[in-house]
CSV table of C-alpha atoms in Angstrom, one decimal:
chain,number,residue,atom,x,y,z
K,886,MET,CA,114.9,205.5,-7.0
K,887,THR,CA,118.3,206.8,-5.4
K,888,THR,CA,118.7,210.3,-7.5
K,889,LYS,CA,121.3,212.5,-7.0
K,890,ARG,CA,119.8,214.7,-3.9
K,891,ASN,CA,119.0,211.3,-2.2
K,892,LEU,CA,123.2,210.7,-2.4
K,893,ALA,CA,124.3,213.8,-1.2
K,894,ALA,CA,122.0,213.2,2.3
K,895,ILE,CA,123.1,210.1,2.2
K,896,ALA,CA,126.9,211.4,2.0
K,897,ALA,CA,126.4,213.8,4.3
K,898,PHE,CA,125.1,211.8,7.2
K,899,MET,CA,128.1,209.3,6.6
K,900,ALA,CA,130.6,211.7,6.8
K,901,ALA,CA,129.2,212.7,9.9
K,902,PRO,CA,130.8,211.9,13.0
K,903,ALA,CA,130.8,209.0,13.9
K,904,LEU,CA,127.9,207.1,15.6
K,905,ALA,CA,126.8,203.3,16.3
K,906,ASN,CA,124.2,200.6,14.9
K,907,PRO,CA,122.7,199.8,17.8
K,908,ILE,CA,120.3,197.2,18.4
K,909,ASP,CA,118.8,197.8,21.7
K,910,MET,CA,117.0,201.3,20.9
K,911,ILE,CA,114.1,201.7,23.7
K,912,ARG,CA,111.4,204.0,22.6
K,913,PRO,CA,109.9,206.9,25.0
K,914,ASP,CA,106.8,205.5,23.8
K,915,ALA,CA,107.5,202.0,23.5
K,916,PRO,CA,104.7,199.3,25.1
K,917,GLU,CA,105.6,198.4,28.7
K,918,LEU,CA,106.9,194.9,28.5
K,919,ALA,CA,109.8,196.4,25.3
K,920,ASP,CA,112.5,197.8,27.7
K,921,TYR,CA,115.8,195.3,28.9
K,922,GLY,CA,114.8,193.2,31.7
K,923,LEU,CA,116.7,193.5,34.8
K,924,LEU,CA,119.6,190.9,34.2
K,925,PRO,CA,123.2,192.0,32.7
K,926,ILE,CA,123.5,190.1,29.5
K,927,GLY,CA,126.3,187.5,27.6
K,928,VAL,CA,127.3,186.8,24.6
K,929,GLN,CA,129.4,183.8,23.2
K,930,THR,CA,130.3,182.2,20.3
K,931,LEU,CA,129.7,178.8,19.4
K,932,GLU,CA,131.2,176.9,16.8
K,933,LEU,CA,128.6,173.4,15.9
K,934,VAL,CA,128.6,171.2,13.7
K,935,HIS,CA,126.4,169.1,12.5
K,936,SER,CA,127.6,165.7,11.5
K,937,SER,CA,126.9,163.2,7.7
K,938,GLN,CA,124.1,165.0,6.9
K,939,ILE,CA,122.4,165.3,3.0
K,940,ASP,CA,124.4,168.0,1.1
K,941,ILE,CA,121.7,169.3,-0.6
K,942,VAL,CA,123.8,171.5,-3.3
K,943,ASN,CA,125.8,169.0,-4.5
K,944,THR,CA,122.9,166.3,-5.4
K,945,ASP,CA,122.3,166.2,-8.9
K,946,GLY,CA,120.6,162.8,-10.7
K,947,ASP,CA,121.4,160.0,-7.9
K,948,LYS,CA,124.2,161.5,-6.1
K,949,GLU,CA,123.0,162.1,-2.4
K,950,PRO,CA,126.6,163.3,-1.0
K,951,VAL,CA,127.4,163.4,3.0
K,952,TYR,CA,129.1,165.9,4.7
K,953,ASP,CA,129.3,167.2,8.1
K,954,ARG,CA,126.9,171.0,7.9
K,955,SER,CA,128.8,173.5,9.9
K,956,LEU,CA,126.7,176.6,11.9
K,957,THR,CA,128.3,179.7,13.5
K,958,ALA,CA,125.1,180.1,16.8
K,959,GLU,CA,125.7,183.4,18.6
K,960,ILE,CA,124.5,182.8,22.6
K,961,TRP,CA,122.6,185.4,24.5
K,962,TYR,CA,122.6,184.6,28.2
K,963,PRO,CA,122.0,186.3,31.9
K,964,ALA,CA,125.2,187.4,33.1
K,965,ALA,CA,126.8,187.3,36.5
K,966,ASP,CA,125.8,189.9,39.2
K,967,GLY,CA,127.7,193.0,38.7
K,968,THR,CA,128.6,192.3,34.9
K,969,GLU,CA,128.6,195.7,34.0
K,970,PRO,CA,126.5,196.2,30.1
K,971,GLY,CA,128.1,197.4,26.6
K,972,GLY,CA,130.0,194.9,23.7
K,973,SER,CA,129.7,194.9,20.5
K,974,TYR,CA,129.3,192.5,17.4
K,975,GLN,CA,131.9,192.5,13.3
K,976,ALA,CA,128.7,191.4,10.9
K,977,ILE,CA,128.0,191.6,7.0
K,978,LEU,CA,125.8,193.4,5.9
K,979,ARG,CA,123.1,192.1,3.0
K,980,ASP,CA,125.8,192.6,0.6
K,981,GLY,CA,127.8,189.4,2.3
K,982,LYS,CA,130.9,191.3,2.4
K,983,THR,CA,130.5,194.8,3.8
K,984,GLU,CA,131.1,194.2,7.3
K,985,VAL,CA,129.4,196.4,9.9
K,986,THR,CA,129.2,197.0,13.8
K,987,LEU,CA,126.6,196.4,16.0
K,988,THR,CA,126.7,198.1,19.1
K,989,GLY,CA,124.4,196.0,22.5
K,990,ARG,CA,124.7,195.7,26.0
K,991,ALA,CA,125.3,192.6,25.6
K,992,VAL,CA,129.0,191.9,26.9
K,993,ARG,CA,131.9,189.1,24.8
K,994,ASP,CA,132.5,185.6,26.8
K,995,ALA,CA,131.4,187.1,30.4
K,996,ARG,CA,130.3,184.9,33.6
K,997,PRO,CA,127.1,183.5,33.2
K,998,ALA,CA,124.9,183.9,36.0
K,999,PHE,CA,124.5,180.7,38.6
K,1000,GLY,CA,122.1,179.0,41.1
K,1001,GLU,CA,119.1,179.4,38.3
K,1002,ARG,CA,117.8,178.0,34.9
K,1003,TYR,CA,116.6,179.8,32.4
K,1004,PRO,CA,114.1,178.7,29.5
K,1005,LEU,CA,116.0,178.5,26.1
K,1006,ILE,CA,114.5,180.5,23.1
K,1007,ILE,CA,116.3,179.4,19.5
K,1008,ILE,CA,116.1,182.1,16.5
K,1009,SER,CA,116.5,180.8,13.3
K,1010,HIS,CA,116.7,183.6,10.3
K,1011,GLY,CA,114.7,184.8,6.7
K,1012,TYR,CA,116.2,184.3,3.4
K,1013,PRO,CA,119.1,184.7,3.1
K,1014,GLY,CA,120.2,186.6,6.6
K,1015,ASN,CA,122.3,186.3,9.4
K,1016,ARG,CA,122.5,185.6,13.1
K,1017,PHE,CA,122.7,189.5,14.1
K,1018,LEU,CA,118.7,190.0,12.0
K,1019,MET,CA,117.4,189.4,15.8
K,1020,SER,CA,119.7,190.6,18.0
K,1021,HIS,CA,117.4,193.0,19.5
K,1022,LEU,CA,115.3,190.1,20.3
K,1023,GLY,CA,118.1,187.9,21.2
K,1024,GLU,CA,120.0,190.6,23.9
K,1025,ASN,CA,116.6,191.3,24.4
K,1026,LEU,CA,114.7,187.8,26.2
K,1027,ALA,CA,118.6,187.4,27.2
K,1028,SER,CA,118.1,190.5,30.1
K,1029,LYS,CA,114.8,188.7,31.4
K,1030,GLY,CA,116.0,185.5,31.4
K,1031,PHE,CA,116.0,183.6,28.6
K,1032,VAL,CA,118.6,181.6,26.8
K,1033,THR,CA,118.3,182.7,23.3
K,1034,VAL,CA,120.7,181.0,20.5
K,1035,SER,CA,120.8,182.5,16.8
K,1036,ILE,CA,121.7,180.3,14.3
K,1037,ASP,CA,124.4,181.4,11.0
K,1038,HIS,CA,122.6,179.5,8.7
K,1039,THR,CA,124.6,177.4,6.3
K,1040,ASP,CA,123.4,177.8,2.7
K,1041,SER,CA,121.2,180.5,3.6
K,1042,THR,CA,123.3,183.3,5.1
K,1043,TYR,CA,124.0,186.3,2.8
K,1044,SER,CA,127.7,185.1,2.5
K,1045,ASP,CA,126.9,181.8,1.3
K,1046,GLN,CA,123.5,182.5,0.2
K,1047,ALA,CA,122.6,179.2,-1.9
K,1048,ILE,CA,120.0,177.3,-3.8
K,1049,LEU,CA,116.9,177.1,-1.7
K,1050,GLY,CA,116.6,174.1,-1.7
K,1051,SER,CA,119.5,173.4,0.7
K,1052,THR,CA,116.9,176.1,3.1
K,1053,LEU,CA,113.8,174.0,1.9
K,1054,PHE,CA,115.3,170.8,3.6
K,1055,ASN,CA,117.6,172.1,6.5
K,1056,ARG,CA,116.1,174.5,8.2
K,1057,PRO,CA,114.1,172.3,10.7
K,1058,LEU,CA,116.9,170.1,10.7
K,1059,ASP,CA,119.2,172.8,11.9
K,1060,GLN,CA,116.7,174.1,14.6
K,1061,ARG,CA,116.5,170.7,16.4
K,1062,PHE,CA,120.3,169.8,15.9
K,1063,VAL,CA,120.9,173.2,18.3
K,1064,LEU,CA,118.5,172.7,21.0
K,1065,ASP,CA,120.1,169.2,20.5
K,1066,GLN,CA,123.6,170.8,21.0
K,1067,MET,CA,122.1,173.3,23.7
K,1068,ALA,CA,120.7,171.0,25.9
K,1069,ALA,CA,124.4,168.2,25.8
K,1070,LEU,CA,126.3,172.0,26.6
K,1071,GLU,CA,128.8,171.5,29.3
K,1072,GLY,CA,130.0,174.7,31.1
K,1073,ASP,CA,129.1,177.2,33.5
K,1074,LEU,CA,127.0,177.7,30.5
K,1075,GLY,CA,125.3,174.9,30.4
K,1076,ALA,CA,124.8,174.3,33.4
K,1077,ILE,CA,122.1,177.6,33.2
K,1078,ILE,CA,120.1,176.5,30.5
K,1079,ASP,CA,116.4,174.4,30.7
K,1080,ALA,CA,115.8,173.0,28.2
K,1081,SER,CA,112.8,171.3,28.7
K,1082,ALA,CA,111.2,174.4,27.6
K,1083,VAL,CA,112.7,175.5,25.0
K,1084,GLY,CA,110.9,178.0,22.8
K,1085,VAL,CA,111.8,178.9,18.7
K,1086,ILE,CA,111.7,182.6,17.1
K,1087,GLY,CA,112.0,182.0,13.6
K,1088,TYR,CA,111.4,185.1,10.8
K,1089,SER,CA,109.9,183.9,7.5
K,1090,LEU,CA,112.2,180.9,6.8
K,1091,GLY,CA,113.0,180.9,9.6
K,1092,GLY,CA,109.3,181.2,10.2
K,1093,TYR,CA,108.5,178.4,7.4
K,1094,GLY,CA,111.3,176.1,9.3
K,1095,ALA,CA,110.5,176.2,12.6
K,1096,LEU,CA,106.6,175.5,12.0
K,1097,ILE,CA,107.6,172.7,10.2
K,1098,PHE,CA,109.5,172.0,13.7
K,1099,GLY,CA,106.2,172.4,15.7
K,1100,GLY,CA,103.8,170.3,13.3
K,1101,ALA,CA,102.8,171.5,10.1
K,1102,GLY,CA,103.9,169.4,7.6
K,1103,VAL,CA,104.3,170.0,4.1
K,1104,THR,CA,102.4,169.0,0.9
K,1105,GLN,CA,103.5,166.0,-0.8
K,1106,SER,CA,103.1,168.3,-4.3
K,1107,ALA,CA,106.1,170.7,-2.4
K,1108,THR,CA,108.0,167.9,-2.1
K,1109,GLU,CA,107.8,167.9,-6.1
K,1110,TYR,CA,109.1,171.5,-6.9
K,1111,SER,CA,111.7,171.3,-9.4
K,1112,TRP,CA,112.3,174.6,-7.8
K,1113,GLY,CA,112.5,173.0,-4.6
K,1114,THR,CA,114.2,170.2,-2.5
K,1115,PRO,CA,115.8,167.8,-5.2
K,1116,ASN,CA,115.1,164.2,-4.9
K,1117,GLY,CA,112.2,164.4,-3.7
K,1118,LEU,CA,114.1,165.1,-0.3
K,1119,LEU,CA,111.8,167.3,1.3
K,1120,SER,CA,108.7,164.5,1.2
K,1121,ARG,CA,111.7,164.2,4.7
K,1122,HIS,CA,109.1,167.6,6.3
K,1123,LEU,CA,105.7,165.6,4.2
K,1124,ALA,CA,102.7,165.6,6.6
K,1125,GLY,CA,101.6,162.5,8.5
K,1126,SER,CA,104.9,160.4,7.4
K,1127,GLU,CA,106.7,158.6,10.4
K,1128,SER,CA,110.2,160.9,9.7
K,1129,HIS,CA,107.7,164.4,10.5
K,1130,GLU,CA,107.0,163.7,13.7
K,1131,ALA,CA,110.8,161.9,14.5
K,1132,LEU,CA,111.5,165.5,14.1
K,1133,ILE,CA,108.7,167.1,16.2
K,1134,ASP,CA,109.8,168.2,19.9
K,1135,PRO,CA,107.8,167.9,22.7
K,1136,ARG,CA,110.4,170.5,24.5
K,1137,VAL,CA,109.7,173.2,22.3
K,1138,ARG,CA,106.9,175.1,23.7
K,1139,ALA,CA,106.5,178.1,22.2
K,1140,ILE,CA,106.8,179.3,18.5
K,1141,ILE,CA,106.9,182.7,17.5
K,1142,ALA,CA,106.8,182.8,13.5
K,1143,ILE,CA,107.4,186.5,12.1
K,1144,GLY,CA,106.3,186.8,7.8
K,1145,PRO,CA,106.7,182.8,8.2
K,1146,TRP,CA,107.6,181.6,4.3
K,1147,GLY,CA,104.8,178.8,2.7
K,1148,ARG,CA,101.8,178.6,2.8
K,1149,ASN,CA,102.0,181.4,-0.8
K,1150,ALA,CA,104.3,178.5,-3.0
K,1151,GLY,CA,102.0,175.4,-2.1
K,1152,PHE,CA,104.1,174.3,1.6
K,1153,TRP,CA,100.6,173.4,3.7
K,1154,ASP,CA,97.2,173.3,3.0
K,1155,ALA,CA,95.0,172.7,5.9
K,1156,ASN,CA,95.5,169.2,6.4
K,1157,GLY,CA,99.5,170.0,7.0
K,1158,MET,CA,98.7,173.2,9.2
K,1159,GLY,CA,96.1,171.0,10.9
K,1160,GLY,CA,99.2,169.5,12.5
K,1161,LEU,CA,101.1,172.5,14.7
K,1162,ARG,CA,100.6,171.3,18.0
K,1163,VAL,CA,102.5,174.5,19.2
K,1164,PRO,CA,100.5,177.5,20.7
K,1165,THR,CA,101.7,180.3,18.2
K,1166,MET,CA,101.9,183.7,18.1
K,1167,PHE,CA,102.1,185.3,14.5
K,1168,MET,CA,103.5,188.7,13.5
K,1169,ALA,CA,103.2,190.2,9.9
K,1170,GLY,CA,102.9,193.0,7.3
K,1171,GLY,CA,99.3,193.6,6.5
K,1172,ALA,CA,101.2,195.0,3.0
K,1173,ASP,CA,103.5,192.0,3.0
K,1174,ASP,CA,104.0,190.8,-0.4
K,1175,VAL,CA,107.0,188.1,0.0
K,1176,SER,CA,105.3,185.5,2.3
K,1177,VAL,CA,102.1,187.8,1.5
K,1178,TYR,CA,99.5,188.2,3.8
K,1179,ASP,CA,96.5,187.0,3.4
K,1180,ALA,CA,98.9,183.3,3.1
K,1181,ILE,CA,99.4,184.7,6.2
K,1182,ARG,CA,96.2,184.6,7.5
K,1183,THR,CA,95.3,181.1,5.8
K,1184,ILE,CA,98.0,179.4,8.6
K,1185,PHE,CA,96.4,182.1,11.0
K,1186,GLN,CA,93.4,180.2,10.4
K,1187,GLU,CA,94.1,177.3,9.6
K,1188,ALA,CA,96.2,175.9,12.3
K,1189,SER,CA,92.7,174.4,14.8
K,1190,GLY,CA,95.2,172.0,16.2
K,1191,THR,CA,96.4,174.8,18.3
K,1192,ASP,CA,95.8,178.0,20.0
K,1193,ARG,CA,97.8,180.7,17.9
K,1194,HIS,CA,97.3,185.1,18.0
K,1195,LEU,CA,98.4,186.8,14.5
K,1196,LEU,CA,99.3,190.9,15.3
K,1197,THR,CA,99.0,192.8,11.9
K,1198,PHE,CA,101.4,195.9,11.3
K,1199,ASP,CA,98.6,197.9,9.5
K,1200,HIS,CA,100.2,198.8,6.1
K,1201,ALA,CA,104.2,197.0,6.4
K,1202,ASN,CA,105.7,195.8,4.7
K,1203,HIS,CA,107.7,192.1,4.9
K,1204,ASN,CA,110.5,193.5,7.4
K,1205,ALA,CA,108.1,193.8,9.9
K,1206,ALA,CA,109.3,193.4,13.4
K,1207,ALA,CA,111.8,190.9,12.8
K,1208,PRO,CA,115.1,193.2,11.0
K,1209,ILE,CA,117.5,195.6,13.3
K,1210,PRO,CA,117.6,198.9,12.1
K,1211,ALA,CA,119.5,198.8,9.1
K,1212,PRO,CA,123.5,199.9,9.9
K,1213,ARG,CA,123.6,203.4,8.2
K,1214,GLU,CA,125.8,201.4,6.1
K,1215,ALA,CA,123.4,200.1,4.0
K,1216,TRP,CA,121.9,202.9,2.9
K,1217,VAL,CA,124.8,203.6,0.5
K,1218,PRO,CA,124.6,201.5,-2.9
K,1219,VAL,CA,126.9,199.1,-3.4
K,1220,GLU,CA,128.1,197.2,-6.8
K,1221,ASP,CA,126.7,193.7,-6.3
K,1222,LEU,CA,123.2,194.3,-5.2
K,1223,GLU,CA,119.7,195.7,-7.9
K,1224,PHE,CA,118.6,197.5,-4.7
K,1225,VAL,CA,120.0,200.2,-1.7
K,1226,PRO,CA,120.9,197.7,1.4
K,1227,PHE,CA,118.9,199.4,3.6
K,1228,GLU,CA,115.2,198.2,1.7
K,1229,HIS,CA,116.2,194.2,3.0
K,1230,TYR,CA,115.7,196.4,7.0
K,1231,ALA,CA,113.9,199.3,7.0
K,1232,ASP,CA,109.8,199.5,6.3
K,1233,PRO,CA,108.5,202.3,4.3
K,1234,VAL,CA,106.0,203.1,6.3
K,1235,TRP,CA,106.8,201.5,10.3
K,1236,ASP,CA,109.8,203.1,12.1
K,1237,THR,CA,112.3,200.0,12.5
K,1238,THR,CA,112.7,200.3,16.7
K,1239,ARG,CA,109.1,201.3,16.5
K,1240,MET,CA,109.1,198.2,15.3
K,1241,ASN,CA,111.0,196.8,17.4
K,1242,ASN,CA,109.8,197.5,20.2
K,1243,ILE,CA,106.1,196.1,19.9
K,1244,ALA,CA,107.7,193.0,18.9
K,1245,GLN,CA,110.0,192.3,22.2
K,1246,HIS,CA,107.1,193.3,24.6
K,1247,PHE,CA,105.1,190.8,22.9
K,1248,ALA,CA,107.3,187.4,22.8
K,1249,THR,CA,108.4,189.3,26.6
K,1250,ALA,CA,104.7,187.9,27.2
K,1251,PHE,CA,104.3,185.0,25.2
K,1252,MET,CA,107.8,184.0,26.1
K,1253,ASP,CA,106.8,184.2,29.4
K,1254,LEU,CA,103.6,182.8,29.7
K,1255,HIS,CA,104.7,179.4,27.5
K,1256,LEU,CA,108.0,179.0,28.6
K,1257,LYS,CA,107.7,179.9,32.7
K,1258,GLY,CA,104.2,179.2,33.1
K,1259,ASP,CA,103.2,183.3,34.5
K,1260,VAL,CA,100.2,183.9,34.0
K,1261,SER,CA,100.6,187.4,35.0
K,1262,LYS,CA,101.6,188.2,31.1
K,1263,ARG,CA,97.8,186.9,30.4
K,1264,PRO,CA,96.1,190.6,30.4
K,1265,TYR,CA,98.4,191.7,27.4
K,1266,LEU,CA,97.6,188.8,25.1
K,1267,GLU,CA,94.2,189.7,25.6
K,1268,LEU,CA,93.1,192.6,23.4
K,1269,ILE,CA,90.2,193.7,21.6
K,1270,PRO,CA,91.1,192.6,17.6
K,1271,ASP,CA,91.8,196.6,16.8
K,1272,ALA,CA,93.9,199.0,19.1
K,1273,GLU,CA,92.9,201.6,17.6
K,1274,ALA,CA,89.0,200.9,19.4
K,1275,GLY,CA,89.8,200.8,22.7
K,1276,ILE,CA,88.2,203.1,25.9
K,1277,LEU,CA,90.8,204.7,27.5
K,1278,ALA,CA,89.0,204.2,30.7
K,1279,LEU,CA,90.8,205.3,34.0
K,1280,ASP,CA,89.7,206.2,37.6
K,1281,GLU,CA,90.7,209.1,39.2
K,1282,GLU,CA,94.2,207.0,40.2
K,1283,ALA,CA,94.5,206.0,36.8
K,1284,ASN,CA,93.1,202.7,37.5
K,1285,PRO,CA,90.9,201.0,34.6
K,1286,THR,CA,87.7,201.0,35.0
K,1287,GLU,CA,85.0,198.3,33.4
K,1288,ASP,CA,85.1,200.6,29.5
K,1289,HIS,CA,88.8,200.5,29.8
K,1290,THR,CA,89.4,198.6,26.2
K,1291,TYR,CA,92.5,200.1,25.4
K,1292,TRP,CA,95.6,197.7,24.9
K,1293,THR,CA,97.5,196.5,28.3
K,1294,GLY,CA,100.8,198.0,28.0
K,1295,PHE,CA,100.4,200.5,25.8
K,1296,ALA,CA,100.5,204.0,26.7
K,1297,PRO,CA,97.4,206.5,25.8
K,1298,ARG,CA,97.4,207.6,22.2
K,1299,THR,CA,100.5,204.6,21.3
K,1300,ALA,CA,97.9,201.7,20.2
K,1301,LYS,CA,98.1,203.2,16.2
K,1302,GLY,CA,97.7,200.7,13.5
K,1303,LEU,CA,98.2,197.1,15.1
K,1304,ARG,CA,95.5,194.4,15.1
K,1305,PHE,CA,95.8,191.8,17.2
K,1306,GLU,CA,93.7,188.5,16.5
K,1307,THR,CA,93.1,185.1,18.9
K,1308,LEU,CA,92.1,182.1,18.0
K,1309,LEU,CA,92.1,178.6,19.8
K,1310,LYS,CA,92.6,175.5,19.7
K,1311,GLY,CA,89.3,174.0,17.4
K,1312,GLU,CA,88.9,177.3,15.9
């Protein structure tokens, strides 16, 4: 509840000397791999058009119009040596109207690095969201030798949110289209992209799309929901169908699904989820009541066709790990929302920057291992399930002894409230 006292405190906060809305904060207690890498970062905005797509929003009865589907993408990439860090973004707040300024380390239109090619990571927001919702991951991973591209999914952003059926249908198709566009990109930026090694990071409905893209076909009942995609068009992603099989792309080698939505609403069953064939890391809040934590655990358990991990933030809700820290403008109530926009970004238990740093740490280890073949990152993913049960046992030179089970990469006393589980293919 927002009281007069709360509003006064918020007003004082807003009236304070202007502060940026940084997306690049690294806490002193962040795990080892959370910090930015050594590479300077550039950023570009790219306008894409996916021609001749079914217009789900305007489908009516037998009428299935076709349109050219516009998508805006933000691309972060390693920049040329000597690029000085620092830049800003103009983003739209959750109300779909208010423009806010975010600050980070990427330099707008900086000259790309040259002489090396970097794996590609596609980032896909929730419903609604926008391409800046996970910009902390976009920048951070680019500084470590990846090209990252975050999509504004049409009909699913704060400014143009339309019927859910469009998102259900288009989300994995957008991801595949953007992959193809990045693979075909020419010029200096295209020259540094290795589109043969691709990762996908999706949050909520973005995670739904990533899992379909990775092989988890939907159920027959999901194609028939009156509130879903009209005319049974979602059967394009039906488990076992030729159309779904044609969507799956062998270039995709790793998926991170954060709070993936869908199992809670019957979009998958054991058969469909068993089709997931890409190594996957799930991240979730243990109190998620949107995608529902128990449903996410079921996905993790049923995805027996691949190796997978589940990172749990105990007591966190649906905003675990993915959203940027709430912009200062989000702290103030707005007329067009029944809730304060802050609630869209923040968690009442966990500090957002803390969760972002933990997500950056694990995403770095996971993507380095699967997209670059960096086996030195395996220890960061070979952990006892309960972080708080870890034993800190170091010798006089601070090297781990045989009794040491504390999570790799976490300083003493910092592995709290986290669980990490692993199941191998066939389990």
